[in-house]
Short mmCIF file of C-alpha atoms in Angstrom, two decimals:
data_model
loop_
_atom_site.label_atom_id
_atom_site.label_comp_id
_atom_site.label_asym_id
_atom_site.label_seq_id
_atom_site.Cartn_x
_atom_site.Cartn_y
_atom_site.Cartn_z
CA MET A 1 88.32 169.51 122.57
CA LEU A 2 84.82 168.61 121.49
CA ILE A 3 83.78 167.84 118.11
CA THR A 4 80.06 167.77 116.95
CA ARG A 5 78.53 165.93 114.10
CA ARG A 6 74.96 166.43 112.98
CA VAL A 7 72.74 163.82 111.20
CA GLU A 8 69.13 163.82 110.36
CA PHE A 9 66.64 160.98 110.06
CA SER A 10 62.93 161.08 109.30
CA ALA A 11 60.80 158.59 111.30
CA SER A 12 57.14 157.98 112.57
CA HIS A 13 56.14 157.06 116.23
CA ILE A 14 53.28 156.62 118.47
CA CYS A 15 53.38 157.74 122.04
CA ARG A 16 50.67 155.64 123.81
CA ARG A 17 50.82 153.88 127.14
CA GLU A 18 49.43 150.57 127.15
CA GLY A 19 46.60 150.09 129.67
CA ALA A 20 46.05 153.82 129.91
CA SER A 21 42.64 155.28 128.59
CA GLU A 22 42.30 157.44 125.50
CA GLU A 23 41.76 160.47 127.85
CA GLU A 24 44.92 159.71 129.82
CA ASN A 25 46.89 159.11 126.80
CA ARG A 26 45.96 162.51 125.28
CA ALA A 27 46.82 164.19 128.44
CA LEU A 28 50.22 162.59 128.71
CA TYR A 29 51.26 162.95 125.14
CA GLY A 30 48.93 165.27 123.34
CA ALA A 31 48.51 164.90 119.71
CA ALA A 32 51.22 162.21 119.88
CA ALA A 33 48.88 159.74 121.17
CA ASN A 34 47.19 159.48 117.65
CA PRO A 35 47.06 155.68 117.49
CA ASN A 36 47.84 155.78 113.75
CA GLY A 37 51.18 157.53 114.11
CA HIS A 38 52.67 160.73 112.92
CA GLY A 39 56.15 161.65 111.98
CA HIS A 40 59.36 164.16 112.72
CA ASN A 41 62.40 165.06 111.03
CA TYR A 42 64.73 164.40 113.85
CA VAL A 43 68.13 166.06 114.17
CA LEU A 44 70.81 164.39 116.31
CA GLU A 45 74.03 166.07 117.36
CA VAL A 46 76.62 163.81 118.55
CA THR A 47 79.55 165.31 120.51
CA LEU A 48 83.05 163.57 121.12
CA ASP A 49 85.38 164.66 123.65
CA GLY A 50 89.22 164.06 123.04
CA THR A 51 92.73 165.58 122.19
CA PRO A 52 93.63 165.97 118.75
CA ASP A 53 96.13 163.22 117.65
CA PRO A 54 99.61 164.90 116.95
CA VAL A 55 100.16 163.11 113.70
CA THR A 56 96.71 163.40 112.04
CA GLY A 57 95.50 166.48 113.81
CA MET A 58 92.16 164.87 114.40
CA VAL A 59 90.28 163.99 117.60
CA PHE A 60 88.51 161.29 115.62
CA ASP A 61 88.31 160.20 112.01
CA LEU A 62 85.05 162.09 110.80
CA LYS A 63 84.64 159.53 108.14
CA GLU A 64 84.49 156.79 110.69
CA LEU A 65 82.32 158.94 112.64
CA LYS A 66 79.68 159.31 109.86
CA GLU A 67 80.04 155.45 109.24
CA VAL A 68 78.93 154.80 112.89
CA LEU A 69 76.21 157.30 112.75
CA ASN A 70 74.86 155.79 109.61
CA ARG A 71 75.24 152.31 110.51
CA GLU A 72 73.78 152.58 114.27
CA VAL A 73 71.24 155.37 113.90
CA VAL A 74 70.37 156.54 110.18
CA GLU A 75 70.09 153.18 108.61
CA PRO A 76 68.04 151.57 111.05
CA MET A 77 65.68 154.47 111.90
CA ASP A 78 65.38 156.60 108.85
CA HIS A 79 62.20 156.33 107.14
CA ARG A 80 60.94 153.79 109.76
CA PHE A 81 57.99 153.43 111.99
CA LEU A 82 59.94 153.30 115.36
CA ASN A 83 57.23 151.34 117.15
CA TYR A 84 57.08 148.63 114.59
CA GLU A 85 60.40 148.50 113.11
CA VAL A 86 62.96 149.59 115.44
CA LYS A 87 63.75 147.70 118.70
CA PRO A 88 63.42 148.30 121.62
CA PHE A 89 60.44 150.42 120.73
CA ASP A 90 58.09 147.53 120.13
CA ARG A 91 57.86 147.55 124.18
CA LEU A 92 59.28 150.96 125.16
CA ILE A 93 57.39 154.16 124.28
CA PRO A 94 59.47 156.17 121.62
CA THR A 95 59.32 159.55 123.44
CA VAL A 96 62.13 161.71 122.41
CA GLU A 97 63.76 160.63 125.88
CA ASN A 98 63.73 157.20 125.20
CA VAL A 99 64.97 157.43 121.71
CA ALA A 100 67.85 159.42 122.85
CA ILE A 101 68.74 156.90 125.47
CA GLU A 102 68.48 154.19 122.74
CA ILE A 103 70.76 155.98 120.32
CA TRP A 104 73.49 156.73 123.27
CA ASN A 105 73.46 152.97 124.05
CA ARG A 106 73.96 152.17 120.38
CA LEU A 107 76.84 154.61 119.80
CA ALA A 108 78.83 154.65 123.18
CA PRO A 109 80.63 151.45 122.55
CA HIS A 110 82.06 152.54 119.38
CA PHE A 111 84.32 155.26 120.65
CA PRO A 112 87.73 154.85 122.50
CA ALA A 113 88.82 156.41 125.56
CA HIS A 114 90.63 159.01 123.74
CA ALA A 115 87.68 160.18 121.95
CA LYS A 116 84.75 159.32 123.89
CA LEU A 117 81.09 160.03 123.40
CA SER A 118 80.52 163.21 125.64
CA GLY A 119 76.90 163.80 124.66
CA ILE A 120 74.36 163.70 122.31
CA ARG A 121 71.25 166.31 121.60
CA LEU A 122 68.28 165.02 119.79
CA PHE A 123 65.77 167.34 118.31
CA GLU A 124 62.33 165.94 117.89
CA THR A 125 61.28 169.22 116.49
CA GLU A 126 62.76 172.67 116.28
CA ASP A 127 60.96 173.49 119.41
CA LEU A 128 61.76 170.34 121.77
CA TYR A 129 65.06 168.48 122.20
CA VAL A 130 66.84 166.53 124.93
CA ASP A 131 70.48 166.37 125.98
CA TYR A 132 71.65 163.17 127.22
CA ALA A 133 75.23 162.02 128.49
CA GLY A 134 74.67 158.52 129.51
CA GLU A 135 73.66 159.45 133.26
CA ALA A 136 70.86 157.40 134.90
CA MET B 1 68.94 164.15 131.19
CA THR B 2 67.76 167.74 130.14
CA LEU B 3 65.05 168.56 127.97
CA THR B 4 64.53 171.97 126.28
CA ARG B 5 61.42 173.34 125.01
CA ARG B 6 61.08 176.26 122.93
CA TYR B 7 58.41 179.14 123.33
CA ARG B 8 57.97 182.21 121.43
CA PHE B 9 56.32 185.76 122.18
CA SER B 10 56.30 189.04 120.62
CA ALA B 11 56.37 192.12 122.92
CA SER B 12 57.65 195.69 122.67
CA HIS B 13 59.90 197.51 125.24
CA ARG B 14 61.65 200.81 125.65
CA LEU B 15 64.99 201.12 127.33
CA HIS B 16 64.94 204.17 129.56
CA SER B 17 66.05 204.26 133.20
CA ALA B 18 64.27 206.95 135.36
CA GLN B 19 67.61 207.07 137.28
CA LEU B 20 69.40 208.75 134.29
CA GLY B 21 69.15 212.05 132.32
CA GLU B 22 67.83 212.26 128.86
CA GLU B 23 71.25 212.44 127.20
CA GLU B 24 72.63 209.56 129.25
CA ASN B 25 69.80 207.35 128.52
CA GLN B 26 70.36 208.10 124.80
CA ARG B 27 73.94 207.48 124.97
CA ILE B 28 73.55 204.24 126.91
CA TYR B 29 70.46 202.66 125.04
CA GLY B 30 70.85 204.37 121.76
CA LYS B 31 67.82 203.26 119.45
CA CYS B 32 66.38 201.14 122.28
CA ASN B 33 65.60 204.52 123.77
CA ASN B 34 63.40 205.87 121.12
CA PRO B 35 60.43 207.18 123.35
CA TYR B 36 57.88 205.17 121.46
CA GLY B 37 59.43 201.88 121.89
CA HIS B 38 60.18 199.04 119.73
CA GLY B 39 59.35 195.36 119.57
CA HIS B 40 61.18 191.72 119.06
CA ASP B 41 59.88 188.26 118.65
CA TYR B 42 61.59 186.76 121.62
CA VAL B 43 62.39 183.01 121.57
CA LEU B 44 62.35 181.43 125.24
CA ASP B 45 64.15 178.05 125.65
CA VAL B 46 63.20 176.36 129.07
CA SER B 47 65.43 173.64 130.03
CA VAL B 48 64.39 171.21 132.92
CA SER B 49 65.99 167.95 134.15
CA GLY B 50 64.66 165.07 136.03
CA PRO B 51 64.75 161.18 136.27
CA LEU B 52 63.05 159.13 133.61
CA ASP B 53 59.42 157.82 134.52
CA HIS B 54 59.75 154.42 133.09
CA ALA B 55 56.10 154.18 132.62
CA THR B 56 55.52 157.19 130.47
CA GLY B 57 59.01 157.41 128.97
CA ARG B 58 59.09 161.18 129.90
CA ILE B 59 61.29 163.35 132.35
CA VAL B 60 58.50 166.00 132.51
CA ASP B 61 54.93 166.25 131.70
CA LEU B 62 54.91 168.47 128.61
CA ASP B 63 51.40 169.34 128.98
CA THR B 64 51.92 170.67 132.42
CA LEU B 65 55.12 172.67 131.36
CA ASP B 66 53.37 174.24 128.38
CA ARG B 67 50.43 175.20 130.74
CA VAL B 68 52.80 176.71 133.41
CA VAL B 69 54.69 178.77 130.55
CA ARG B 70 51.76 179.87 129.15
CA GLU B 71 49.78 180.97 132.27
CA ARG B 72 52.74 182.37 133.96
CA ILE B 73 54.68 183.94 131.00
CA LEU B 74 53.14 183.97 127.57
CA ASP B 75 49.66 185.17 128.58
CA ASP B 76 51.35 188.24 130.25
CA PHE B 77 53.94 189.02 127.79
CA GLU B 78 52.49 188.08 124.31
CA HIS B 79 51.72 191.07 122.21
CA ARG B 80 52.15 193.45 125.18
CA ASN B 81 54.17 196.58 125.76
CA MET B 82 56.34 195.30 128.62
CA ASN B 83 56.87 198.78 130.17
CA VAL B 84 53.32 199.43 130.43
CA ASP B 85 51.47 196.12 130.59
CA VAL B 86 53.81 194.10 132.86
CA PRO B 87 53.91 195.60 136.39
CA ALA B 88 57.29 194.23 137.08
CA PHE B 89 58.65 196.61 134.47
CA ALA B 90 57.09 199.94 135.95
CA ASP B 91 60.30 200.95 137.78
CA ILE B 92 62.61 198.18 136.33
CA VAL B 93 64.33 198.76 132.71
CA PRO B 94 63.01 195.75 130.53
CA THR B 95 66.31 194.97 129.21
CA THR B 96 66.45 191.33 128.21
CA GLU B 97 68.75 190.59 131.25
CA ASN B 98 65.92 192.06 133.39
CA VAL B 99 63.30 189.99 131.44
CA ALA B 100 65.25 186.92 132.05
CA VAL B 101 65.21 187.54 135.79
CA GLU B 102 61.60 188.29 135.90
CA ILE B 103 60.63 185.11 133.83
CA GLY B 104 63.25 183.06 136.05
CA ARG B 105 61.34 184.54 139.15
CA ARG B 106 57.82 183.46 137.65
CA LEU B 107 59.00 180.05 136.75
CA ARG B 108 60.59 179.41 140.11
CA GLU B 109 57.49 180.51 141.89
CA ALA B 110 55.09 178.58 139.63
CA TRP B 111 57.21 175.31 139.98
CA VAL B 112 56.50 174.19 143.38
CA GLY B 113 52.74 173.31 142.91
CA PRO B 114 52.51 171.45 139.32
CA PHE B 115 55.85 169.55 139.65
CA ALA B 116 55.72 168.68 143.42
CA GLY B 117 56.94 165.10 144.12
CA THR B 118 57.82 164.59 140.25
CA GLY B 119 61.59 165.22 140.63
CA THR B 120 61.43 167.48 137.54
CA GLN B 121 63.84 170.48 138.14
CA LEU B 122 64.02 173.72 136.50
CA ARG B 123 67.54 174.22 135.06
CA LYS B 124 67.95 177.07 132.86
CA ILE B 125 66.31 179.60 130.52
CA LYS B 126 67.70 181.11 127.36
CA ILE B 127 66.13 183.93 125.75
CA TYR B 128 66.72 185.15 122.24
CA GLU B 129 66.02 188.93 121.94
CA THR B 130 67.10 188.70 118.47
CA ARG B 131 69.06 185.88 116.43
CA ARG B 132 72.13 187.88 117.60
CA ASN B 133 71.34 188.95 121.35
CA ILE B 134 71.02 185.87 123.46
CA PHE B 135 70.76 185.70 127.25
CA GLU B 136 70.99 182.59 129.48
CA LEU B 137 70.21 182.30 133.22
CA SER B 138 70.80 179.24 135.22
CA LEU B 139 67.83 178.68 137.76
#
Protein backbone atom coordinates (compact mmCIF):
# COMPACT_ATOMS: atom_id res chain seq x y z
CA MET A 1 0.00 0.00 0.00
CA LEU A 2 1.18 3.50 -0.77
CA ILE A 3 0.73 6.41 1.62
CA THR A 4 1.49 9.98 0.66
CA ARG A 5 2.00 13.02 2.83
CA ARG A 6 2.22 16.54 1.48
CA VAL A 7 4.23 19.42 2.92
CA GLU A 8 4.97 22.89 1.65
CA PHE A 9 7.90 25.21 1.95
CA SER A 10 8.70 28.56 0.45
CA ALA A 11 12.22 29.34 -0.62
CA SER A 12 14.18 31.48 -3.01
CA HIS A 13 16.83 30.43 -5.47
CA ILE A 14 18.93 31.47 -8.43
CA CYS A 15 19.55 29.16 -11.38
CA ARG A 16 22.79 30.23 -12.99
CA ARG A 17 25.67 28.26 -14.31
CA GLU A 18 29.04 29.60 -13.32
CA GLY A 19 31.24 30.50 -16.24
CA ALA A 20 28.26 30.77 -18.61
CA SER A 21 27.41 34.13 -20.14
CA GLU A 22 24.30 36.12 -19.25
CA GLU A 23 22.80 35.11 -22.58
CA GLU A 24 23.52 31.40 -22.07
CA ASN A 25 22.04 31.53 -18.57
CA ARG A 26 18.88 33.22 -19.83
CA ALA A 27 18.56 30.61 -22.56
CA LEU A 28 19.05 27.78 -20.06
CA TYR A 29 16.99 29.01 -17.12
CA GLY A 30 14.87 31.86 -18.43
CA ALA A 31 13.75 34.30 -15.74
CA ALA A 32 15.16 31.94 -13.09
CA ALA A 33 18.63 33.18 -14.03
CA ASN A 34 17.97 36.58 -12.41
CA PRO A 35 21.12 37.05 -10.29
CA ASN A 36 19.12 38.56 -7.42
CA GLY A 37 17.00 35.44 -7.02
CA HIS A 38 13.27 34.78 -6.84
CA GLY A 39 11.05 32.40 -4.88
CA HIS A 40 8.52 29.60 -5.07
CA ASN A 41 5.96 27.89 -2.86
CA TYR A 42 7.31 24.38 -3.23
CA VAL A 43 4.95 21.50 -2.62
CA LEU A 44 6.47 18.15 -1.73
CA GLU A 45 4.60 14.85 -1.82
CA VAL A 46 6.34 11.98 -0.13
CA THR A 47 5.13 8.43 -0.76
CA LEU A 48 5.94 5.40 1.37
CA ASP A 49 5.33 1.81 0.31
CA GLY A 50 4.52 -0.78 2.93
CA THR A 51 2.04 -3.14 4.54
CA PRO A 52 -0.15 -1.98 7.42
CA ASP A 53 1.07 -3.32 10.77
CA PRO A 54 -1.52 -5.87 11.98
CA VAL A 55 -1.58 -4.34 15.47
CA THR A 56 -1.53 -0.58 14.76
CA GLY A 57 -3.18 -0.72 11.34
CA MET A 58 -0.59 1.73 10.06
CA VAL A 59 2.05 1.49 7.34
CA PHE A 60 4.11 4.10 9.17
CA ASP A 61 3.48 6.41 12.09
CA LEU A 62 2.24 9.61 10.40
CA LYS A 63 3.37 11.68 13.38
CA GLU A 64 6.88 10.42 12.88
CA LEU A 65 6.63 10.98 9.12
CA LYS A 66 5.63 14.58 9.78
CA GLU A 67 8.58 15.00 12.17
CA VAL A 68 11.05 13.58 9.65
CA LEU A 69 9.72 15.87 6.89
CA ASN A 70 9.88 18.89 9.17
CA ARG A 71 13.36 18.14 10.44
CA GLU A 72 14.96 17.14 7.14
CA VAL A 73 13.18 19.41 4.66
CA VAL A 74 10.85 22.10 6.01
CA GLU A 75 13.02 23.48 8.83
CA PRO A 76 16.23 23.69 6.79
CA MET A 77 14.58 24.96 3.57
CA ASP A 78 11.46 26.97 4.48
CA HIS A 79 11.95 30.72 4.10
CA ARG A 80 15.56 30.22 3.08
CA PHE A 81 17.62 31.26 0.11
CA LEU A 82 18.68 27.85 -1.17
CA ASN A 83 21.91 28.96 -2.87
CA TYR A 84 23.20 30.78 0.20
CA GLU A 85 21.71 28.94 3.14
CA VAL A 86 21.17 25.28 2.25
CA LYS A 87 23.96 22.89 1.38
CA PRO A 88 24.82 21.54 -1.21
CA PHE A 89 23.30 24.38 -3.20
CA ASP A 90 26.33 26.54 -2.56
CA ARG A 91 27.95 24.42 -5.30
CA LEU A 92 24.97 22.74 -6.99
CA ILE A 93 22.40 24.66 -9.05
CA PRO A 94 19.06 24.42 -7.19
CA THR A 95 16.97 23.40 -10.17
CA VAL A 96 13.82 21.50 -9.24
CA GLU A 97 15.62 18.33 -10.35
CA ASN A 98 18.57 18.91 -7.99
CA VAL A 99 16.34 19.97 -5.10
CA ALA A 100 14.31 16.73 -5.53
CA ILE A 101 17.48 14.59 -5.50
CA GLU A 102 18.72 16.36 -2.36
CA ILE A 103 15.37 15.87 -0.61
CA TRP A 104 15.37 12.19 -1.55
CA ASN A 105 18.90 11.78 -0.18
CA ARG A 106 17.91 13.45 3.08
CA LEU A 107 14.74 11.38 3.53
CA ALA A 108 15.56 7.89 2.27
CA PRO A 109 17.71 6.76 5.25
CA HIS A 110 14.91 7.44 7.74
CA PHE A 111 12.47 4.79 6.60
CA PRO A 112 12.61 1.06 7.41
CA ALA A 113 12.36 -1.75 4.88
CA HIS A 114 8.72 -2.36 5.76
CA ALA A 115 7.77 1.24 4.92
CA LYS A 116 10.36 2.31 2.41
CA LEU A 117 10.46 5.60 0.60
CA SER A 118 8.83 4.81 -2.72
CA GLY A 119 8.90 8.17 -4.48
CA ILE A 120 8.74 11.90 -4.10
CA ARG A 121 7.03 14.50 -6.23
CA LEU A 122 8.29 18.06 -5.95
CA PHE A 123 6.24 20.90 -7.42
CA GLU A 124 8.22 24.06 -8.05
CA THR A 125 5.02 25.67 -9.35
CA GLU A 126 1.59 24.29 -10.21
CA ASP A 127 2.83 23.93 -13.77
CA LEU A 128 6.16 22.21 -13.15
CA TYR A 129 7.04 19.18 -11.08
CA VAL A 130 9.44 16.25 -11.00
CA ASP A 131 9.01 12.67 -9.82
CA TYR A 132 12.06 10.99 -8.37
CA ALA A 133 12.53 7.54 -6.90
CA GLY A 134 16.24 7.42 -6.24
CA GLU A 135 17.23 6.15 -9.65
CA ALA A 136 20.46 7.36 -11.27
CA MET B 1 13.60 11.09 -13.02
CA THR B 2 10.49 12.38 -14.72
CA LEU B 3 9.64 16.03 -15.20
CA THR B 4 6.11 17.18 -15.94
CA ARG B 5 5.26 20.55 -17.42
CA ARG B 6 1.71 21.85 -17.59
CA TYR B 7 0.29 23.78 -20.55
CA ARG B 8 -3.19 25.13 -21.23
CA PHE B 9 -5.28 25.82 -24.29
CA SER B 10 -8.90 26.75 -24.83
CA ALA B 11 -10.66 25.28 -27.84
CA SER B 12 -14.05 24.24 -29.07
CA HIS B 13 -15.27 21.01 -30.60
CA ARG B 14 -18.37 19.17 -31.66
CA LEU B 15 -18.64 15.44 -31.26
CA HIS B 16 -20.38 14.14 -34.33
CA SER B 17 -19.47 11.11 -36.38
CA ALA B 18 -20.17 11.20 -40.12
CA GLN B 19 -20.48 7.42 -39.94
CA LEU B 20 -23.53 7.62 -37.68
CA GLY B 21 -27.05 8.94 -38.18
CA GLU B 22 -28.46 12.03 -36.44
CA GLU B 23 -30.28 10.05 -33.79
CA GLU B 24 -27.36 7.84 -33.02
CA ASN B 25 -24.99 10.83 -32.78
CA GLN B 26 -27.43 12.46 -30.39
CA ARG B 27 -27.67 9.29 -28.32
CA ILE B 28 -23.93 8.65 -28.11
CA TYR B 29 -22.60 12.18 -27.66
CA GLY B 30 -25.56 13.86 -25.97
CA LYS B 31 -24.94 17.57 -25.31
CA CYS B 32 -21.53 17.29 -27.00
CA ASN B 33 -23.39 16.78 -30.28
CA ASN B 34 -24.84 20.32 -30.20
CA PRO B 35 -24.44 21.45 -33.83
CA TYR B 36 -22.74 24.71 -32.88
CA GLY B 37 -20.08 23.04 -30.76
CA HIS B 38 -18.85 23.99 -27.31
CA GLY B 39 -15.49 24.59 -25.68
CA HIS B 40 -13.18 23.63 -22.86
CA ASP B 41 -10.13 25.01 -21.10
CA TYR B 42 -7.90 22.04 -21.73
CA VAL B 43 -4.93 21.32 -19.50
CA LEU B 44 -2.08 19.39 -21.07
CA ASP B 45 0.59 17.76 -18.89
CA VAL B 46 3.69 16.63 -20.79
CA SER B 47 6.02 14.22 -18.95
CA VAL B 48 9.59 13.62 -20.04
CA SER B 49 12.43 11.65 -18.55
CA GLY B 50 16.15 11.63 -18.98
CA PRO B 51 19.52 11.59 -17.32
CA LEU B 52 20.52 14.60 -15.24
CA ASP B 53 22.92 16.92 -17.00
CA HIS B 54 25.26 17.64 -14.10
CA ALA B 55 26.50 20.89 -15.61
CA THR B 56 23.03 22.45 -15.84
CA GLY B 57 21.18 20.48 -13.15
CA ARG B 58 18.42 19.74 -15.68
CA ILE B 59 16.98 16.63 -17.32
CA VAL B 60 15.39 18.63 -20.10
CA ASP B 61 15.95 22.02 -21.64
CA LEU B 62 12.68 23.69 -20.61
CA ASP B 63 13.03 26.46 -23.14
CA THR B 64 13.19 23.87 -25.95
CA LEU B 65 10.30 21.87 -24.49
CA ASP B 66 8.16 25.01 -24.23
CA ARG B 67 9.04 25.99 -27.80
CA VAL B 68 8.21 22.54 -29.21
CA VAL B 69 4.87 22.42 -27.40
CA ARG B 70 4.04 25.99 -28.35
CA GLU B 71 4.95 25.63 -32.03
CA ARG B 72 3.55 22.15 -32.58
CA ILE B 73 0.51 22.15 -30.33
CA LEU B 74 -0.57 25.41 -28.71
CA ASP B 75 -0.22 27.62 -31.82
CA ASP B 76 -2.61 25.28 -33.69
CA PHE B 77 -5.08 24.55 -30.89
CA GLU B 78 -5.33 27.70 -28.80
CA HIS B 79 -8.64 29.50 -29.34
CA ARG B 80 -9.53 27.30 -32.30
CA ASN B 81 -12.53 25.31 -33.34
CA MET B 82 -10.85 21.93 -33.64
CA ASN B 83 -13.38 20.46 -36.10
CA VAL B 84 -12.84 23.34 -38.49
CA ASP B 85 -9.34 24.68 -37.80
CA VAL B 86 -7.30 21.54 -37.15
CA PRO B 87 -7.05 19.44 -40.34
CA ALA B 88 -6.54 16.18 -38.41
CA PHE B 89 -10.16 16.47 -37.24
CA ALA B 90 -11.70 16.97 -40.66
CA ASP B 91 -12.71 13.30 -40.70
CA ILE B 92 -11.96 12.23 -37.12
CA VAL B 93 -14.17 13.15 -34.17
CA PRO B 94 -12.22 15.42 -31.79
CA THR B 95 -13.01 13.45 -28.68
CA THR B 96 -10.27 14.03 -26.13
CA GLU B 97 -9.10 10.47 -26.82
CA ASN B 98 -8.48 11.48 -30.44
CA VAL B 99 -7.03 14.85 -29.39
CA ALA B 100 -4.54 12.96 -27.19
CA VAL B 101 -3.56 10.67 -30.06
CA GLU B 102 -3.05 13.69 -32.35
CA ILE B 103 -1.02 15.61 -29.77
CA GLY B 104 1.04 12.48 -29.06
CA ARG B 105 1.69 12.01 -32.77
CA ARG B 106 2.78 15.62 -33.17
CA LEU B 107 5.09 15.51 -30.16
CA ARG B 108 6.72 12.25 -31.25
CA GLU B 109 7.26 13.69 -34.70
CA ALA B 110 8.69 16.94 -33.32
CA TRP B 111 10.88 15.23 -30.75
CA VAL B 112 13.71 13.86 -32.88
CA GLY B 113 15.34 17.10 -34.00
CA PRO B 114 15.40 19.35 -30.92
CA PHE B 115 16.26 16.62 -28.43
CA ALA B 116 18.65 14.56 -30.57
CA GLY B 117 21.59 13.34 -28.51
CA THR B 118 20.23 14.65 -25.19
CA GLY B 119 18.72 11.41 -23.85
CA THR B 120 15.51 13.30 -23.05
CA GLN B 121 12.56 11.02 -23.75
CA LEU B 122 8.90 11.73 -24.19
CA ARG B 123 7.00 9.62 -21.63
CA LYS B 124 3.40 10.56 -21.27
CA ILE B 125 0.74 13.13 -21.90
CA LYS B 126 -2.27 13.74 -19.71
CA ILE B 127 -5.12 15.90 -20.91
CA TYR B 128 -7.77 17.35 -18.63
CA GLU B 129 -10.81 18.15 -20.78
CA THR B 130 -12.50 19.35 -17.59
CA ARG B 131 -11.54 18.79 -13.99
CA ARG B 132 -13.58 15.60 -14.13
CA ASN B 133 -12.55 14.08 -17.47
CA ILE B 134 -8.91 13.13 -17.71
CA PHE B 135 -7.12 11.21 -20.46
CA GLU B 136 -3.65 9.75 -20.23
CA LEU B 137 -1.51 8.37 -23.05
CA SER B 138 1.92 6.75 -22.71
CA LEU B 139 4.25 7.64 -25.52
